[in-house]
PDB file of C-alpha atoms in Angstrom:
ATOM      1  CA  UNK A  11     112.154 157.417  87.973  1.00  0.00           C
ATOM      2  CA  UNK A  12     113.770 154.295  86.522  1.00  0.00           C
ATOM      3  CA  UNK A  13     113.262 152.644  89.906  1.00  0.00           C
ATOM      4  CA  UNK A  14     109.615 153.699  89.838  1.00  0.00           C
ATOM      5  CA  UNK A  15     109.195 152.311  86.325  1.00  0.00           C
ATOM      6  CA  UNK A  16     110.710 148.912  87.116  1.00  0.00           C
ATOM      7  CA  UNK A  17     110.601 148.005  90.792  1.00  0.00           C
ATOM      8  CA  UNK A  18     107.834 149.813  92.684  1.00  0.00           C
ATOM      9  CA  UNK A  19     104.938 147.494  91.943  1.00  0.00           C
ATOM     10  CA  UNK A  20     106.980 144.321  92.369  1.00  0.00           C
ATOM     11  CA  UNK A  21     109.020 145.462  95.383  1.00  0.00           C
ATOM     12  CA  UNK A  22     112.205 144.093  93.830  1.00  0.00           C
ATOM     13  CA  UNK A  23     115.433 144.517  95.764  1.00  0.00           C
ATOM     14  CA  UNK A  24     118.188 146.736  94.364  1.00  0.00           C
ATOM     15  CA  UNK A  25     120.696 144.178  93.135  1.00  0.00           C
ATOM     16  CA  UNK A  26     122.907 144.090  90.024  1.00  0.00           C
ATOM     17  CA  UNK A  27     119.952 142.996  87.893  1.00  0.00           C
ATOM     18  CA  UNK A  28     118.052 146.138  88.872  1.00  0.00           C
ATOM     19  CA  UNK A  29     118.023 148.754  86.062  1.00  0.00           C
ATOM     20  CA  UNK A  30     117.951 151.559  88.643  1.00  0.00           C
ATOM     21  CA  UNK A  31     121.110 150.361  90.409  1.00  0.00           C
ATOM     22  CA  UNK A  32     122.924 149.761  87.114  1.00  0.00           C
ATOM     23  CA  UNK A  33     122.081 153.236  85.893  1.00  0.00           C
ATOM     24  CA  UNK A  34     123.247 154.741  89.184  1.00  0.00           C
ATOM     25  CA  UNK A  35     126.596 152.971  88.773  1.00  0.00           C
ATOM     26  CA  UNK A  36     126.839 154.129  85.146  1.00  0.00           C
ATOM     27  CA  UNK A  37     126.077 157.662  86.331  1.00  0.00           C
ATOM     28  CA  UNK A  38     128.946 157.628  88.819  1.00  0.00           C
ATOM     29  CA  UNK A  39     131.288 156.122  86.213  1.00  0.00           C
ATOM     30  CA  UNK A  40     130.179 158.681  83.634  1.00  0.00           C
ATOM     31  CA  UNK A  41     130.727 161.624  85.978  1.00  0.00           C
ATOM     32  CA  UNK A  42     134.143 160.221  86.848  1.00  0.00           C
ATOM     33  CA  UNK A  43     135.069 159.888  83.187  1.00  0.00           C
ATOM     34  CA  UNK A  44     133.809 163.400  82.482  1.00  0.00           C
ATOM     35  CA  UNK A  45     135.913 164.796  85.315  1.00  0.00           C
ATOM     36  CA  UNK A  46     139.032 163.120  83.935  1.00  0.00           C
ATOM     37  CA  UNK A  47     138.360 164.428  80.417  1.00  0.00           C
ATOM     38  CA  UNK A  48     138.191 168.022  81.678  1.00  0.00           C
ATOM     39  CA  UNK A  49     141.950 167.840  82.339  1.00  0.00           C
ATOM     40  CA  UNK A  50     142.711 166.859  78.724  1.00  0.00           C
ATOM     41  CA  UNK A  51     143.142 169.551  76.068  1.00  0.00           C
ATOM     42  CA  UNK A  52     140.468 168.767  73.465  1.00  0.00           C
ATOM     43  CA  UNK A  53     142.918 169.651  70.676  1.00  0.00           C
ATOM     44  CA  UNK A  54     144.735 166.402  71.464  1.00  0.00           C
ATOM     45  CA  UNK A  55     141.870 164.541  69.763  1.00  0.00           C
ATOM     46  CA  UNK A  56     142.553 166.458  66.549  1.00  0.00           C
ATOM     47  CA  UNK A  57     146.041 164.984  66.359  1.00  0.00           C
ATOM     48  CA  UNK A  58     144.589 161.494  66.865  1.00  0.00           C
ATOM     49  CA  UNK A  59     141.926 161.752  64.158  1.00  0.00           C
ATOM     50  CA  UNK A  60     143.268 158.892  62.019  1.00  0.00           C
ATOM     51  CA  UNK A  61     143.643 156.360  64.874  1.00  0.00           C
ATOM     52  CA  UNK A  62     140.192 157.405  66.099  1.00  0.00           C
ATOM     53  CA  UNK A  63     138.671 156.863  62.639  1.00  0.00           C
ATOM     54  CA  UNK A  64     140.333 153.447  62.197  1.00  0.00           C
ATOM     55  CA  UNK A  65     139.200 152.426  65.692  1.00  0.00           C
ATOM     56  CA  UNK A  66     135.625 153.469  64.854  1.00  0.00           C
ATOM     57  CA  UNK A  67     135.601 151.346  61.706  1.00  0.00           C
ATOM     58  CA  UNK A  68     137.119 148.424  63.619  1.00  0.00           C
ATOM     59  CA  UNK A  69     134.532 148.317  66.410  1.00  0.00           C
ATOM     60  CA  UNK A  70     131.667 148.629  63.919  1.00  0.00           C
ATOM     61  CA  UNK A  71     133.120 145.769  61.857  1.00  0.00           C
ATOM     62  CA  UNK A  72     133.736 143.583  64.917  1.00  0.00           C
ATOM     63  CA  UNK A  73     130.133 143.854  66.095  1.00  0.00           C
ATOM     64  CA  UNK A  74     128.992 142.123  62.884  1.00  0.00           C
ATOM     65  CA  UNK A  75     131.234 139.160  63.772  1.00  0.00           C
ATOM     66  CA  UNK A  76     130.859 138.711  67.531  1.00  0.00           C
ATOM     67  CA  UNK A  77     127.826 140.898  68.182  1.00  0.00           C
ATOM     68  CA  UNK A  78     124.804 139.743  70.159  1.00  0.00           C
ATOM     69  CA  UNK A  79     121.630 139.403  68.097  1.00  0.00           C
ATOM     70  CA  UNK A  80     118.524 140.901  69.687  1.00  0.00           C
ATOM     71  CA  UNK A  81     115.168 141.487  67.980  1.00  0.00           C
ATOM     72  CA  UNK A  82     116.675 140.605  64.604  1.00  0.00           C
ATOM     73  CA  UNK A  83     119.545 143.116  64.818  1.00  0.00           C
ATOM     74  CA  UNK A  84     123.229 142.711  65.700  1.00  0.00           C
ATOM     75  CA  UNK A  85     124.173 145.911  67.522  1.00  0.00           C
ATOM     76  CA  UNK A  86     125.647 144.888  70.866  1.00  0.00           C
ATOM     77  CA  UNK A  87     128.847 143.287  72.142  1.00  0.00           C
ATOM     78  CA  UNK A  88     128.531 141.365  75.399  1.00  0.00           C
ATOM     79  CA  UNK A  89     131.386 142.481  77.681  1.00  0.00           C
ATOM     80  CA  UNK A  90     129.993 140.381  80.557  1.00  0.00           C
ATOM     81  CA  UNK A  91     129.846 143.387  82.870  1.00  0.00           C
ATOM     82  CA  UNK A  92     127.583 145.301  80.472  1.00  0.00           C
ATOM     83  CA  UNK A  93     126.420 145.348  76.854  1.00  0.00           C
ATOM     84  CA  UNK A  94     128.442 147.676  74.625  1.00  0.00           C
ATOM     85  CA  UNK A  95     126.849 149.285  71.561  1.00  0.00           C
ATOM     86  CA  UNK A  96     129.632 150.455  69.187  1.00  0.00           C
ATOM     87  CA  UNK A  97     127.295 152.560  67.045  1.00  0.00           C
ATOM     88  CA  UNK A  98     126.589 154.859  70.011  1.00  0.00           C
ATOM     89  CA  UNK A  99     130.294 155.471  70.610  1.00  0.00           C
ATOM     90  CA  UNK A 100     130.886 155.915  66.870  1.00  0.00           C
ATOM     91  CA  UNK A 101     128.550 158.923  66.820  1.00  0.00           C
ATOM     92  CA  UNK A 102     130.872 160.758  69.213  1.00  0.00           C
ATOM     93  CA  UNK A 103     134.148 159.622  67.664  1.00  0.00           C
ATOM     94  CA  UNK A 104     133.101 160.590  64.141  1.00  0.00           C
ATOM     95  CA  UNK A 105     132.334 164.119  65.335  1.00  0.00           C
ATOM     96  CA  UNK A 106     135.983 164.512  66.366  1.00  0.00           C
ATOM     97  CA  UNK A 107     137.272 163.153  63.061  1.00  0.00           C
ATOM     98  CA  UNK A 108     135.000 165.190  60.796  1.00  0.00           C
ATOM     99  CA  UNK A 109     135.398 168.353  62.894  1.00  0.00           C
ATOM    100  CA  UNK A 110     139.161 168.213  62.390  1.00  0.00           C
ATOM    101  CA  UNK A 111     138.845 167.881  58.616  1.00  0.00           C
ATOM    102  CA  UNK A 112     136.278 170.681  58.383  1.00  0.00           C
ATOM    103  CA  UNK A 113     138.262 173.012  60.626  1.00  0.00           C
ATOM    104  CA  UNK A 114     141.335 172.479  58.438  1.00  0.00           C
ATOM    105  CA  UNK A 115     139.262 173.399  55.367  1.00  0.00           C
ATOM    106  CA  UNK A 116     136.962 175.978  56.951  1.00  0.00           C
ATOM    107  CA  UNK A 117     137.442 178.509  54.129  1.00  0.00           C
ATOM    108  CA  UNK A 118     136.845 175.832  51.506  1.00  0.00           C
ATOM    109  CA  UNK A 119     133.618 174.338  52.847  1.00  0.00           C
ATOM    110  CA  UNK A 120     131.674 176.088  50.091  1.00  0.00           C
ATOM    111  CA  UNK A 121     133.343 173.818  47.526  1.00  0.00           C
ATOM    112  CA  UNK A 122     131.611 170.558  46.625  1.00  0.00           C
ATOM    113  CA  UNK A 123     134.848 168.602  46.494  1.00  0.00           C
ATOM    114  CA  UNK A 124     135.626 169.430  50.121  1.00  0.00           C
ATOM    115  CA  UNK A 125     132.057 168.681  51.183  1.00  0.00           C
ATOM    116  CA  UNK A 126     132.126 165.265  49.543  1.00  0.00           C
ATOM    117  CA  UNK A 127     135.544 164.438  50.997  1.00  0.00           C
ATOM    118  CA  UNK A 128     134.288 165.317  54.476  1.00  0.00           C
ATOM    119  CA  UNK A 129     131.301 163.014  53.940  1.00  0.00           C
ATOM    120  CA  UNK A 130     133.609 160.113  53.074  1.00  0.00           C
ATOM    121  CA  UNK A 131     134.691 160.007  56.730  1.00  0.00           C
ATOM    122  CA  UNK A 132     131.146 159.042  57.749  1.00  0.00           C
ATOM    123  CA  UNK A 133     130.147 157.075  54.639  1.00  0.00           C
ATOM    124  CA  UNK A 134     131.663 153.705  55.606  1.00  0.00           C
ATOM    125  CA  UNK A 135     130.586 153.880  59.284  1.00  0.00           C
ATOM    126  CA  UNK A 136     127.109 154.888  58.123  1.00  0.00           C
ATOM    127  CA  UNK A 137     126.866 151.814  55.870  1.00  0.00           C
ATOM    128  CA  UNK A 138     128.150 149.497  58.619  1.00  0.00           C
ATOM    129  CA  UNK A 139     125.578 150.852  61.067  1.00  0.00           C
ATOM    130  CA  UNK A 140     122.754 150.592  58.539  1.00  0.00           C
ATOM    131  CA  UNK A 141     123.632 146.931  57.850  1.00  0.00           C
ATOM    132  CA  UNK A 142     123.286 145.963  61.563  1.00  0.00           C
ATOM    133  CA  UNK A 143     120.468 147.090  60.828  1.00  0.00           C
ATOM    134  CA  UNK A 144     120.118 150.376  62.741  1.00  0.00           C
ATOM    135  CA  UNK A 145     118.312 152.905  60.577  1.00  0.00           C
ATOM    136  CA  UNK A 146     117.842 155.412  63.400  1.00  0.00           C
ATOM    137  CA  UNK A 147     121.536 155.717  64.234  1.00  0.00           C
ATOM    138  CA  UNK A 148     122.433 155.820  60.518  1.00  0.00           C
ATOM    139  CA  UNK A 149     120.087 158.790  60.082  1.00  0.00           C
ATOM    140  CA  UNK A 150     121.613 160.487  63.144  1.00  0.00           C
ATOM    141  CA  UNK A 151     125.140 160.065  61.735  1.00  0.00           C
ATOM    142  CA  UNK A 152     124.099 161.541  58.378  1.00  0.00           C
ATOM    143  CA  UNK A 153     122.241 164.426  60.051  1.00  0.00           C
ATOM    144  CA  UNK A 154     125.220 165.095  62.316  1.00  0.00           C
ATOM    145  CA  UNK A 155     127.462 165.475  59.287  1.00  0.00           C
ATOM    146  CA  UNK A 156     124.982 167.960  57.817  1.00  0.00           C
ATOM    147  CA  UNK A 157     124.870 170.036  61.006  1.00  0.00           C
ATOM    148  CA  UNK A 158     128.669 170.104  61.165  1.00  0.00           C
ATOM    149  CA  UNK A 159     128.879 171.192  57.526  1.00  0.00           C
ATOM    150  CA  UNK A 160     126.494 174.051  58.258  1.00  0.00           C
ATOM    151  CA  UNK A 161     128.538 175.089  61.302  1.00  0.00           C
ATOM    152  CA  UNK A 162     131.690 174.988  59.170  1.00  0.00           C
ATOM    153  CA  UNK A 163     130.264 177.334  56.549  1.00  0.00           C
ATOM    154  CA  UNK A 164     128.296 175.312  53.990  1.00  0.00           C
ATOM    155  CA  UNK A 165     126.053 177.575  51.909  1.00  0.00           C
ATOM    156  CA  UNK A 166     122.259 177.433  52.109  1.00  0.00           C
ATOM    157  CA  UNK A 167     122.231 176.795  48.364  1.00  0.00           C
ATOM    158  CA  UNK A 168     124.168 173.577  48.879  1.00  0.00           C
ATOM    159  CA  UNK A 169     121.787 172.534  51.651  1.00  0.00           C
ATOM    160  CA  UNK A 170     118.819 172.950  49.303  1.00  0.00           C
ATOM    161  CA  UNK A 171     120.575 170.931  46.598  1.00  0.00           C
ATOM    162  CA  UNK A 172     121.273 168.079  49.035  1.00  0.00           C
ATOM    163  CA  UNK A 173     117.645 168.121  50.223  1.00  0.00           C
ATOM    164  CA  UNK A 174     116.426 168.078  46.616  1.00  0.00           C
ATOM    165  CA  UNK A 175     118.634 165.079  45.805  1.00  0.00           C
ATOM    166  CA  UNK A 176     117.326 163.331  48.921  1.00  0.00           C
ATOM    167  CA  UNK A 177     113.733 164.009  47.873  1.00  0.00           C
ATOM    168  CA  UNK A 178     114.345 162.570  44.403  1.00  0.00           C
ATOM    169  CA  UNK A 179     116.036 159.485  45.892  1.00  0.00           C
ATOM    170  CA  UNK A 180     113.366 159.021  48.587  1.00  0.00           C
ATOM    171  CA  UNK A 181     111.226 156.491  46.638  1.00  0.00           C
ATOM    172  CA  UNK A 182     114.277 154.313  45.946  1.00  0.00           C
ATOM    173  CA  UNK A 183     115.402 154.522  49.571  1.00  0.00           C
ATOM    174  CA  UNK A 184     111.882 153.691  50.763  1.00  0.00           C
ATOM    175  CA  UNK A 185     111.662 150.650  48.498  1.00  0.00           C
ATOM    176  CA  UNK A 186     114.871 149.239  49.997  1.00  0.00           C
ATOM    177  CA  UNK A 187     113.828 149.653  53.636  1.00  0.00           C
ATOM    178  CA  UNK A 188     112.725 146.602  55.592  1.00  0.00           C
ATOM    179  CA  UNK A 189     109.066 146.299  56.445  1.00  0.00           C
ATOM    180  CA  UNK A 190     109.522 147.077  60.143  1.00  0.00           C
ATOM    181  CA  UNK A 191     111.552 150.186  59.252  1.00  0.00           C
ATOM    182  CA  UNK A 192     108.767 151.413  57.003  1.00  0.00           C
ATOM    183  CA  UNK A 193     106.261 150.700  59.779  1.00  0.00           C
ATOM    184  CA  UNK A 194     108.277 152.743  62.266  1.00  0.00           C
ATOM    185  CA  UNK A 195     108.395 155.746  59.957  1.00  0.00           C
ATOM    186  CA  UNK A 196     104.678 155.518  59.180  1.00  0.00           C
ATOM    187  CA  UNK A 197     103.889 155.146  62.888  1.00  0.00           C
ATOM    188  CA  UNK A 198     106.014 158.192  63.699  1.00  0.00           C
ATOM    189  CA  UNK A 199     103.959 160.201  61.199  1.00  0.00           C
ATOM    190  CA  UNK A 200     100.596 158.729  62.249  1.00  0.00           C
ATOM    191  CA  UNK A 201     100.544 156.672  65.492  1.00  0.00           C
ATOM    192  CA  UNK A 202      96.793 156.121  65.112  1.00  0.00           C
ATOM    193  CA  UNK A 203      97.224 154.006  61.964  1.00  0.00           C
ATOM    194  CA  UNK A 204      97.954 150.934  64.099  1.00  0.00           C
ATOM    195  CA  UNK A 205      96.917 151.750  67.692  1.00  0.00           C
ATOM    196  CA  UNK A 206      97.121 148.158  68.936  1.00  0.00           C
ATOM    197  CA  UNK A 207     100.347 147.299  67.099  1.00  0.00           C
ATOM    198  CA  UNK A 208     103.183 149.603  66.059  1.00  0.00           C
ATOM    199  CA  UNK A 209     101.461 152.686  67.469  1.00  0.00           C
ATOM    200  CA  UNK A 210     100.485 151.120  70.795  1.00  0.00           C
ATOM    201  CA  UNK A 211     103.284 152.476  72.942  1.00  0.00           C
ATOM    202  CA  UNK A 212     103.087 155.987  71.488  1.00  0.00           C
ATOM    203  CA  UNK A 213      99.368 156.048  72.317  1.00  0.00           C
ATOM    204  CA  UNK A 214      99.985 154.762  75.848  1.00  0.00           C
ATOM    205  CA  UNK A 215     102.751 157.323  76.333  1.00  0.00           C
ATOM    206  CA  UNK A 216     100.368 160.157  75.430  1.00  0.00           C
ATOM    207  CA  UNK A 217      97.766 158.774  77.818  1.00  0.00           C
ATOM    208  CA  UNK A 218     100.378 158.558  80.590  1.00  0.00           C
ATOM    209  CA  UNK A 219     101.580 162.136  80.143  1.00  0.00           C
ATOM    210  CA  UNK A 220      98.029 163.461  79.871  1.00  0.00           C
ATOM    211  CA  UNK A 221      96.863 161.649  83.003  1.00  0.00           C
ATOM    212  CA  UNK A 222      99.640 163.263  85.036  1.00  0.00           C
ATOM    213  CA  UNK A 223      97.917 166.651  85.005  1.00  0.00           C
ATOM    214  CA  UNK A 224      99.665 169.562  86.699  1.00  0.00           C
ATOM    215  CA  UNK A 225     101.170 167.902  89.797  1.00  0.00           C
ATOM    216  CA  UNK A 226     101.281 164.267  88.699  1.00  0.00           C
ATOM    217  CA  UNK A 227      99.851 161.132  90.258  1.00  0.00           C
ATOM    218  CA  UNK A 228     102.803 160.751  92.631  1.00  0.00           C
ATOM    219  CA  UNK A 229     105.978 158.709  92.763  1.00  0.00           C
ATOM    220  CA  UNK A 230     105.278 155.010  92.084  1.00  0.00           C
ATOM    221  CA  UNK A 231     101.615 155.830  91.516  1.00  0.00           C
ATOM    222  CA  UNK A 232     101.279 156.071  87.756  1.00  0.00           C
ATOM    223  CA  UNK A 233      98.649 153.728  86.369  1.00  0.00           C
ATOM    224  CA  UNK A 234     100.025 153.372  82.842  1.00  0.00           C
ATOM    225  CA  UNK A 235     103.574 152.670  84.031  1.00  0.00           C
ATOM    226  CA  UNK A 236     102.899 150.705  87.220  1.00  0.00           C
ATOM    227  CA  UNK A 237     100.279 148.474  85.592  1.00  0.00           C
ATOM    228  CA  UNK A 238     102.611 147.847  82.649  1.00  0.00           C
ATOM    229  CA  UNK A 239     100.374 149.359  79.968  1.00  0.00           C
ATOM    230  CA  UNK A 240     103.408 151.418  78.938  1.00  0.00           C
ATOM    231  CA  UNK A 241     106.175 149.263  77.477  1.00  0.00           C
ATOM    232  CA  UNK A 242     109.906 150.101  77.364  1.00  0.00           C
ATOM    233  CA  UNK A 243     109.072 152.585  80.127  1.00  0.00           C
ATOM    234  CA  UNK A 244     112.490 152.508  81.838  1.00  0.00           C
ATOM    235  CA  UNK A 245     114.415 153.502  78.682  1.00  0.00           C
ATOM    236  CA  UNK A 246     112.851 154.988  75.532  1.00  0.00           C
ATOM    237  CA  UNK A 247     109.669 156.139  77.271  1.00  0.00           C
ATOM    238  CA  UNK A 248     111.002 157.257  80.660  1.00  0.00           C
ATOM    239  CA  UNK A 249     109.731 160.801  80.024  1.00  0.00           C
ATOM    240  CA  UNK A 250     106.199 159.387  79.940  1.00  0.00           C
ATOM    241  CA  UNK A 251     106.730 158.031  83.448  1.00  0.00           C
ATOM    242  CA  UNK A 252     107.976 161.446  84.563  1.00  0.00           C
ATOM    243  CA  UNK A 253     104.957 163.156  82.986  1.00  0.00           C
ATOM    244  CA  UNK A 254     102.502 160.751  84.615  1.00  0.00           C
ATOM    245  CA  UNK A 255     103.973 160.655  88.110  1.00  0.00           C
ATOM    246  CA  UNK A 256     105.456 164.163  88.422  1.00  0.00           C
ATOM    247  CA  UNK A 257     103.038 165.944  86.121  1.00  0.00           C
ATOM    248  CA  UNK A 258     103.524 169.182  84.223  1.00  0.00           C
ATOM    249  CA  UNK A 259     105.763 170.549  86.963  1.00  0.00           C
ATOM    250  CA  UNK A 260     108.194 167.636  86.836  1.00  0.00           C
ATOM    251  CA  UNK A 261     108.174 167.560  83.027  1.00  0.00           C
ATOM    252  CA  UNK A 262     109.005 171.264  82.785  1.00  0.00           C
ATOM    253  CA  UNK A 263     111.793 170.810  85.336  1.00  0.00           C
ATOM    254  CA  UNK A 264     113.404 168.144  83.127  1.00  0.00           C
ATOM    255  CA  UNK A 265     113.031 170.329  80.013  1.00  0.00           C
ATOM    256  CA  UNK A 266     114.614 173.278  81.877  1.00  0.00           C
ATOM    257  CA  UNK A 267     117.596 171.090  82.799  1.00  0.00           C
ATOM    258  CA  UNK A 268     118.084 170.199  79.133  1.00  0.00           C
ATOM    259  CA  UNK A 269     117.704 173.865  78.190  1.00  0.00           C
ATOM    260  CA  UNK A 270     120.429 174.793  80.697  1.00  0.00           C
ATOM    261  CA  UNK A 271     122.804 172.214  79.211  1.00  0.00           C
ATOM    262  CA  UNK A 272     121.977 173.520  75.718  1.00  0.00           C
ATOM    263  CA  UNK A 273     122.700 177.093  76.802  1.00  0.00           C
ATOM    264  CA  UNK A 274     126.071 176.112  78.207  1.00  0.00           C
ATOM    265  CA  UNK A 275     127.038 174.234  75.028  1.00  0.00           C
ATOM    266  CA  UNK A 276     126.062 177.175  72.817  1.00  0.00           C
ATOM    267  CA  UNK A 277     128.108 179.490  75.011  1.00  0.00           C
ATOM    268  CA  UNK A 278     131.126 177.207  74.603  1.00  0.00           C
ATOM    269  CA  UNK A 279     130.680 177.362  70.816  1.00  0.00           C
ATOM    270  CA  UNK A 280     130.491 181.157  70.857  1.00  0.00           C
ATOM    271  CA  UNK A 281     133.653 181.661  72.924  1.00  0.00           C
ATOM    272  CA  UNK A 282     135.682 178.871  71.299  1.00  0.00           C
ATOM    273  CA  UNK A 283     139.020 180.130  69.959  1.00  0.00           C
ATOM    274  CA  UNK A 284     139.358 177.417  67.301  1.00  0.00           C
ATOM    275  CA  UNK A 285     137.143 176.241  64.455  1.00  0.00           C
ATOM    276  CA  UNK A 286     137.650 172.671  65.697  1.00  0.00           C
ATOM    277  CA  UNK A 287     136.157 173.500  69.089  1.00  0.00           C
ATOM    278  CA  UNK A 288     133.356 175.596  67.592  1.00  0.00           C
ATOM    279  CA  UNK A 289     132.186 172.825  65.265  1.00  0.00           C
ATOM    280  CA  UNK A 290     132.245 170.205  68.029  1.00  0.00           C
ATOM    281  CA  UNK A 291     130.231 172.457  70.339  1.00  0.00           C
ATOM    282  CA  UNK A 292     127.657 173.411  67.703  1.00  0.00           C
ATOM    283  CA  UNK A 293     126.957 169.802  66.762  1.00  0.00           C
ATOM    284  CA  UNK A 294     126.696 168.914  70.471  1.00  0.00           C
ATOM    285  CA  UNK A 295     123.958 171.522  70.858  1.00  0.00           C
ATOM    286  CA  UNK A 296     121.877 169.691  68.255  1.00  0.00           C
TER     287      UNK A 296
END
């Protein structure tokens, strides 16, 4: 589908500059890495929590010094072979660090002192990511901590208190957001507020999915994607290409695949023999 979104209409050859070929190579590398990791006892990561946390802080700090600026943000490090985004890796590494702390204090997660100490592990990385600026990833890191706290035994009462504090602080947080960040949030709530600007791609994505019907328009035959009405189609909006060209059938197939992965992760959480493994699995399911 990435090939369809990028190369069909132009007939471009599959070389290293082709997104489809690059993603295929990343897929093979990712499957290889996953296979290697299956031979490593996950409890090893618990013993390495401090080196992992220091490494996470280091790569997030380094990106602010040697990072590549794109669209007004410094989020990437150019490794020549590919662009590396430290904030994406930090989301995974912080799960291991926080899961270890919470599993060690599983019976104490109802205490505010323990909750706040667990949040300190993500506080500095969260600030570094926000300053890139990357509001989306910062929100994901904060939400991930919340999900892990729930999995570790945080009371519903504490959840409501945190949400209430967030609601009270919302106006102050909103006032300190950059204009484009405010626009993104407003567009997420109401894409029609700026259909030719910030809401353009969301509108085109809905048109693409709707035009696919039940069976789709066919591979390399989507009008919105092939005629370039849909922007960022090979990455953020690839599902729109699937919906347009493979229709309802293809879209449901993709959703079923995700549901299968989710089921397997939940099963791992349920049969895990350690709190460390349970917390990691539960947050992965989210």
